Amino acid sequence: MKIGIVVINWNGLELLKKYLKKIVDNSPDQNIYVIDNNSKDESLKYINENHNNVRIISLNKNYGFAEGYNIGIQEVNEDYLCIINNDVEVTKDWLEPIKERLNNYPDSIIQPKILDLNNANYFEYAGAAGGFIDKYGYPYCRGRIFETIEKDKNQYKDEEIFWSSGACMFLSKKIFNELGGFDKSFFAHMEEIDFCWRAFNHGYKTHLVSSSKIYHLGAATIKKDSKKTFLNYRNSLLMLTKNLPLKSLLSTLLIRLLMDILSSLRFIFSGKIYHFMSIYRAHFHYYLMLRSLLSKRNNSKIRSN
């Protein structure tokens, strides 16, 4: 089985120097691509000089994670894709359990176990042992809830999950194209959860394969700043509006509004004024986008999770 391993990059020269070689060395007989979002550092020069077997897909501007992948993946030839961050270190034989699962369940989305590159015995925040979402649209993972991260004791086995982290996810190109790829209005952050939710609504399942593990640096591309807070809160509202059944959408949004107000007060009391402002900016942007969001709903395909 051939898998197109697709790394997205934007000014990630130092990350490519650290982690791209491991992907190349530990992925024999696979084709590796780097989608470059018009980097201004020497990312492309580094790849050309050190990894001439890696194919570069150069974009004319920074399209972000979502649209960057949508455009770049159309130049990937393989039937199966690995979407992977440039701050991920892969392990020897990481692909073998994935290929076995894809052979048996070709129409599934798959996530490996994601551990913390800086603390290898613990799960990493962005994905851990597979994602779920609560009734108010807040994502969480097995292995981490809020800021609490668990030690990996092999306590989480292979089973169905609700969403796979965009740090590393596998799926067929057919499913990616059928669902229209990632929603470009997200730009970055939570687009993979929205994608997996839409996949669930179309009858596709997402699984953890715990025998495949990777190490993720985390927050290397999107730092924990007010922009990430904005994307986090706005994209969560976008995701709910697109994917929740109508009968529960309005009540959920009202509760979320109250919870987001409380969350904003927490930022005020801790002196994080820009994060406080980002929450209200997120809501303002959401209301501006509401009409177009409602037009994206496919009520015949929306299922209760």
Tab-separated table of C-alpha atoms in Angstrom:
chain	number	residue	atom	x	y	z
A	1	MET	CA	0.000	0.000	0.000
A	2	LYS	CA	1.272	3.426	-0.980
A	3	ILE	CA	0.488	6.358	1.309
A	4	GLY	CA	1.092	9.950	0.326
A	5	ILE	CA	2.630	11.497	3.452
A	6	VAL	CA	1.784	15.190	3.274
A	7	VAL	CA	3.488	17.748	5.534
A	8	ILE	CA	2.233	21.325	5.579
A	9	ASN	CA	4.790	24.047	6.199
A	10	TRP	CA	4.924	27.792	6.718
A	11	ASN	CA	8.263	29.297	7.719
A	12	GLY	CA	9.097	26.049	9.469
A	13	LEU	CA	12.750	25.703	8.547
A	14	GLU	CA	13.921	24.730	12.042
A	15	LEU	CA	11.118	22.184	12.401
A	16	LEU	CA	11.919	20.624	9.034
A	17	LYS	CA	15.570	20.312	10.031
A	18	LYS	CA	14.578	18.430	13.185
A	19	TYR	CA	11.755	16.165	12.046
A	20	LEU	CA	11.570	15.717	8.270
A	21	LYS	CA	14.497	13.271	8.156
A	22	LYS	CA	12.722	10.936	10.593
A	23	ILE	CA	9.663	10.901	8.337
A	24	VAL	CA	11.855	10.105	5.328
A	25	ASP	CA	13.920	7.428	7.108
A	26	ASN	CA	10.962	5.707	8.799
A	27	SER	CA	8.631	5.704	5.797
A	28	PRO	CA	10.310	3.426	3.249
A	29	ASP	CA	8.674	3.049	-0.161
A	30	GLN	CA	6.250	5.902	0.528
A	31	ASN	CA	6.040	9.242	-1.263
A	32	ILE	CA	6.519	12.326	0.871
A	33	TYR	CA	5.222	15.772	0.004
A	34	VAL	CA	5.665	19.177	1.606
A	35	ILE	CA	2.928	21.723	0.934
A	36	ASP	CA	4.605	25.073	1.455
A	37	ASN	CA	2.402	28.068	2.287
A	38	ASN	CA	4.704	30.611	0.611
A	39	SER	CA	7.418	30.486	3.292
A	40	LYS	CA	9.802	33.431	3.489
A	41	ASP	CA	12.541	31.539	5.301
A	42	GLU	CA	14.828	28.982	3.625
A	43	SER	CA	12.475	26.007	3.979
A	44	LEU	CA	12.437	25.199	0.276
A	45	LYS	CA	16.188	25.593	-0.108
A	46	TYR	CA	16.729	23.195	2.806
A	47	ILE	CA	14.406	20.548	1.318
A	48	ASN	CA	15.959	20.816	-2.141
A	49	GLU	CA	19.500	20.496	-0.776
A	50	ASN	CA	18.862	17.741	1.776
A	51	HIS	CA	15.798	15.763	0.706
A	52	ASN	CA	15.570	15.718	-3.052
A	53	ASN	CA	13.231	12.717	-2.849
A	54	VAL	CA	10.609	14.906	-1.127
A	55	ARG	CA	8.210	16.566	-3.531
A	56	ILE	CA	7.496	20.247	-2.866
A	57	ILE	CA	4.057	21.696	-3.605
A	58	SER	CA	4.561	25.462	-3.525
A	59	LEU	CA	1.572	27.734	-2.913
A	60	ASN	CA	1.472	31.413	-3.817
A	61	LYS	CA	0.436	32.658	-0.364
A	62	ASN	CA	-0.229	31.435	3.164
A	63	TYR	CA	-3.565	29.662	2.843
A	64	GLY	CA	-3.411	28.289	6.379
A	65	PHE	CA	-3.779	24.653	7.388
A	66	ALA	CA	-7.238	24.034	5.965
A	67	GLU	CA	-7.108	25.528	2.477
A	68	GLY	CA	-3.398	24.788	2.161
A	69	TYR	CA	-4.167	21.090	2.416
A	70	ASN	CA	-7.233	21.382	0.175
A	71	ILE	CA	-5.129	22.832	-2.643
A	72	GLY	CA	-1.982	20.786	-2.134
A	73	ILE	CA	-3.629	17.384	-1.765
A	74	GLN	CA	-4.971	17.631	-5.301
A	75	GLU	CA	-1.369	17.148	-6.464
A	76	VAL	CA	-0.896	14.002	-4.371
A	77	ASN	CA	-1.112	10.855	-6.480
A	78	GLU	CA	-1.679	8.177	-3.841
A	79	ASP	CA	-5.107	6.793	-2.920
A	80	TYR	CA	-4.349	7.135	0.797
A	81	LEU	CA	-3.122	10.188	2.655
A	82	CYS	CA	-1.241	10.922	5.847
A	83	ILE	CA	-1.836	14.502	6.921
A	84	ILE	CA	0.975	15.359	9.328
A	85	ASN	CA	2.386	18.453	11.012
A	86	ASN	CA	5.978	19.602	10.525
A	87	ASP	CA	6.544	19.370	14.300
A	88	VAL	CA	5.957	15.607	14.529
A	89	GLU	CA	8.620	12.958	15.122
A	90	VAL	CA	7.602	9.560	13.779
A	91	THR	CA	8.869	6.222	15.040
A	92	LYS	CA	10.262	3.124	13.345
A	93	ASP	CA	7.503	0.950	11.854
A	94	TRP	CA	4.876	3.588	12.642
A	95	LEU	CA	3.141	2.903	9.325
A	96	GLU	CA	2.743	-0.876	9.552
A	97	PRO	CA	-0.257	-0.974	11.941
A	98	ILE	CA	-1.869	1.874	9.997
A	99	LYS	CA	-1.561	0.059	6.679
A	100	GLU	CA	-3.004	-3.105	8.223
A	101	ARG	CA	-6.030	-1.172	9.508
A	102	LEU	CA	-6.547	0.595	6.187
A	103	ASN	CA	-6.400	-2.738	4.376
A	104	ASN	CA	-9.188	-4.043	6.615
A	105	TYR	CA	-11.169	-0.800	6.896
A	106	PRO	CA	-10.365	1.292	3.820
A	107	ASP	CA	-13.165	3.811	4.449
A	108	SER	CA	-12.049	4.876	7.902
A	109	ILE	CA	-10.114	7.798	9.338
A	110	ILE	CA	-7.224	6.757	11.552
A	111	GLN	CA	-5.155	8.435	14.249
A	112	PRO	CA	-1.996	6.999	15.840
A	113	LYS	CA	-1.283	7.450	19.526
A	114	ILE	CA	0.152	10.942	20.023
A	115	LEU	CA	2.734	11.432	22.778
A	116	ASP	CA	4.526	14.532	24.016
A	117	LEU	CA	7.894	15.042	22.355
A	118	ASN	CA	9.184	16.866	25.439
A	119	ASN	CA	7.790	14.358	27.924
A	120	ALA	CA	7.719	11.039	26.118
A	121	ASN	CA	5.851	9.049	28.771
A	122	TYR	CA	2.843	11.346	28.602
A	123	PHE	CA	0.179	12.013	26.013
A	124	GLU	CA	0.309	15.204	23.983
A	125	TYR	CA	-2.496	17.737	24.218
A	126	ALA	CA	-3.414	17.819	20.507
A	127	GLY	CA	-5.009	14.422	20.016
A	128	ALA	CA	-3.594	12.150	22.735
A	129	ALA	CA	-5.417	8.794	22.413
A	130	GLY	CA	-8.288	10.037	20.280
A	131	GLY	CA	-10.798	12.845	20.390
A	132	PHE	CA	-14.410	13.259	21.427
A	133	ILE	CA	-16.729	16.227	21.824
A	134	ASP	CA	-19.147	17.081	24.631
A	135	LYS	CA	-22.734	18.280	24.257
A	136	TYR	CA	-21.661	21.936	24.248
A	137	GLY	CA	-19.097	21.524	21.504
A	138	TYR	CA	-15.982	21.441	23.675
A	139	PRO	CA	-13.458	18.901	22.351
A	140	TYR	CA	-11.560	16.589	24.670
A	141	CYS	CA	-9.386	13.503	24.301
A	142	ARG	CA	-8.727	10.228	25.984
A	143	GLY	CA	-5.494	10.992	27.781
A	144	ARG	CA	-6.263	14.672	28.386
A	145	ILE	CA	-9.192	16.708	29.628
A	146	PHE	CA	-8.763	20.478	29.692
A	147	GLU	CA	-5.159	20.997	30.849
A	148	THR	CA	-4.778	17.652	32.624
A	149	ILE	CA	-2.498	15.250	30.724
A	150	GLU	CA	-2.253	11.549	31.602
A	151	LYS	CA	0.768	9.306	31.615
A	152	ASP	CA	0.666	6.673	28.862
A	153	LYS	CA	0.268	3.281	30.534
A	154	ASN	CA	-1.205	1.605	27.443
A	155	GLN	CA	-4.596	2.145	29.065
A	156	TYR	CA	-6.266	3.168	25.788
A	157	LYS	CA	-6.706	0.457	23.201
A	158	ASP	CA	-7.867	0.486	19.603
A	159	GLU	CA	-11.459	1.601	19.343
A	160	GLU	CA	-13.732	4.041	17.585
A	161	ILE	CA	-13.162	7.699	18.440
A	162	PHE	CA	-15.060	10.775	17.272
A	163	TRP	CA	-12.246	12.849	15.801
A	164	SER	CA	-8.624	12.508	14.821
A	165	SER	CA	-6.027	15.166	15.459
A	166	GLY	CA	-4.793	17.085	12.441
A	167	ALA	CA	-1.292	16.638	13.840
A	168	CYS	CA	-1.416	13.199	12.209
A	169	MET	CA	-4.371	11.576	10.521
A	170	PHE	CA	-4.788	8.950	7.803
A	171	LEU	CA	-7.638	8.599	5.334
A	172	SER	CA	-8.384	7.913	1.712
A	173	LYS	CA	-8.191	10.701	-0.834
A	174	LYS	CA	-11.643	9.587	-1.959
A	175	ILE	CA	-13.178	10.474	1.428
A	176	PHE	CA	-11.237	13.734	1.595
A	177	ASN	CA	-12.578	14.841	-1.774
A	178	GLU	CA	-16.086	13.504	-1.195
A	179	LEU	CA	-16.420	15.680	1.918
A	180	GLY	CA	-14.919	18.701	0.176
A	181	GLY	CA	-11.742	18.657	2.240
A	182	PHE	CA	-11.314	20.949	5.218
A	183	ASP	CA	-13.534	24.001	5.587
A	184	LYS	CA	-11.296	26.878	4.497
A	185	SER	CA	-13.257	29.386	6.574
A	186	PHE	CA	-11.644	27.826	9.671
A	187	PHE	CA	-8.156	28.814	8.373
A	188	ALA	CA	-6.534	26.795	11.165
A	189	HIS	CA	-7.573	25.066	14.397
A	190	MET	CA	-10.509	22.632	14.762
A	191	GLU	CA	-10.887	22.077	11.022
A	192	GLU	CA	-10.005	18.411	11.554
A	193	ILE	CA	-12.748	18.042	14.184
A	194	ASP	CA	-15.264	19.609	11.815
A	195	PHE	CA	-14.047	17.263	9.074
A	196	CYS	CA	-14.416	14.156	11.252
A	197	TRP	CA	-17.863	15.319	12.387
A	198	ARG	CA	-18.949	15.681	8.766
A	199	ALA	CA	-17.453	12.247	8.063
A	200	PHE	CA	-19.498	10.828	10.963
A	201	ASN	CA	-22.628	12.426	9.497
A	202	HIS	CA	-21.854	10.630	6.210
A	203	GLY	CA	-21.456	7.268	7.931
A	204	TYR	CA	-17.651	7.094	8.126
A	205	LYS	CA	-15.885	6.044	11.325
A	206	THR	CA	-12.705	7.290	12.954
A	207	HIS	CA	-10.394	4.942	14.865
A	208	LEU	CA	-7.359	5.034	17.108
A	209	VAL	CA	-4.554	2.615	16.232
A	210	SER	CA	-2.614	2.565	19.486
A	211	SER	CA	0.249	0.381	18.243
A	212	SER	CA	1.338	3.217	15.963
A	213	LYS	CA	2.801	6.101	17.925
A	214	ILE	CA	4.260	9.492	17.134
A	215	TYR	CA	5.673	12.359	19.180
A	216	HIS	CA	4.270	15.853	18.739
A	217	LEU	CA	6.010	19.047	19.797
A	218	GLY	CA	2.716	20.934	20.009
A	219	ALA	CA	1.883	24.625	19.525
A	220	ALA	CA	4.935	25.074	17.301
A	221	THR	CA	2.937	26.594	14.445
A	222	ILE	CA	0.060	28.272	16.307
A	223	LYS	CA	1.298	29.648	19.592
A	224	LYS	CA	-0.909	29.991	22.658
A	225	ASP	CA	-1.717	33.625	21.961
A	226	SER	CA	-4.856	35.707	21.470
A	227	LYS	CA	-5.078	34.677	17.791
A	228	LYS	CA	-5.353	31.046	18.818
A	229	THR	CA	-7.993	32.017	21.398
A	230	PHE	CA	-9.944	33.769	18.636
A	231	LEU	CA	-9.738	30.767	16.302
A	232	ASN	CA	-10.582	28.368	19.105
A	233	TYR	CA	-13.790	30.104	20.161
A	234	ARG	CA	-14.940	31.154	16.689
A	235	ASN	CA	-14.293	27.806	15.022
A	236	SER	CA	-16.043	25.929	17.802
A	237	LEU	CA	-19.184	27.965	17.090
A	238	LEU	CA	-18.807	27.392	13.346
A	239	MET	CA	-18.497	23.668	13.908
A	240	LEU	CA	-21.587	23.463	16.112
A	241	THR	CA	-23.708	25.444	13.673
A	242	LYS	CA	-22.694	23.265	10.738
A	243	ASN	CA	-23.071	19.876	12.394
A	244	LEU	CA	-25.527	19.832	15.299
A	245	PRO	CA	-29.132	18.686	14.692
A	246	LEU	CA	-31.478	21.683	14.488
A	247	LYS	CA	-33.514	20.529	17.488
A	248	SER	CA	-30.557	21.062	19.814
A	249	LEU	CA	-28.644	23.823	18.005
A	250	LEU	CA	-30.327	26.928	19.452
A	251	SER	CA	-30.288	25.783	23.082
A	252	THR	CA	-26.652	24.679	22.769
A	253	LEU	CA	-25.604	28.024	21.295
A	254	LEU	CA	-27.355	29.939	24.088
A	255	ILE	CA	-25.576	27.886	26.740
A	256	ARG	CA	-22.287	28.333	24.901
A	257	LEU	CA	-22.774	32.103	24.870
A	258	LEU	CA	-23.154	32.114	28.650
A	259	MET	CA	-20.173	29.812	29.119
A	260	ASP	CA	-18.017	31.935	26.822
A	261	ILE	CA	-18.938	35.048	28.818
A	262	LEU	CA	-17.795	33.289	31.988
A	263	SER	CA	-14.624	32.195	30.216
A	264	SER	CA	-13.919	35.767	29.138
A	265	LEU	CA	-14.212	36.948	32.741
A	266	ARG	CA	-11.563	34.430	33.715
A	267	PHE	CA	-9.194	36.084	31.234
A	268	ILE	CA	-10.008	39.535	32.645
A	269	PHE	CA	-9.290	38.445	36.208
A	270	SER	CA	-5.974	36.923	35.135
A	271	GLY	CA	-4.977	40.114	33.302
A	272	LYS	CA	-5.159	38.620	29.784
A	273	ILE	CA	-6.996	41.480	28.127
A	274	TYR	CA	-6.192	40.443	24.545
A	275	HIS	CA	-7.598	36.966	25.136
A	276	PHE	CA	-10.711	38.549	26.654
A	277	MET	CA	-11.174	40.691	23.542
A	278	SER	CA	-10.546	37.695	21.268
A	279	ILE	CA	-13.600	35.864	22.619
A	280	TYR	CA	-15.929	38.743	21.737
A	281	ARG	CA	-14.222	39.228	18.388
A	282	ALA	CA	-14.813	35.511	17.748
A	283	HIS	CA	-18.531	35.906	18.450
A	284	PHE	CA	-18.735	39.012	16.255
A	285	HIS	CA	-17.116	37.154	13.343
A	286	TYR	CA	-19.393	34.187	13.926
A	287	TYR	CA	-22.556	36.295	13.642
A	288	LEU	CA	-21.245	37.875	10.447
A	289	MET	CA	-20.738	34.382	9.008
A	290	LEU	CA	-24.014	32.908	10.248
A	291	ARG	CA	-25.992	33.119	6.996
A	292	SER	CA	-23.303	31.386	4.962
A	293	LEU	CA	-22.872	28.793	7.724
A	294	LEU	CA	-26.530	27.839	7.631
A	295	SER	CA	-26.292	27.394	3.875
A	296	LYS	CA	-23.525	24.801	4.420
A	297	ARG	CA	-25.745	22.567	6.526
A	298	ASN	CA	-27.002	19.370	4.986
A	299	ASN	CA	-29.847	18.539	7.347
A	300	SER	CA	-30.475	15.163	5.705
A	301	LYS	CA	-26.931	14.069	6.633
A	302	ILE	CA	-26.750	15.358	10.222
A	303	ARG	CA	-26.801	12.667	12.903
A	304	SER	CA	-26.826	12.868	16.691
A	305	ASN	CA	-23.496	11.766	18.153
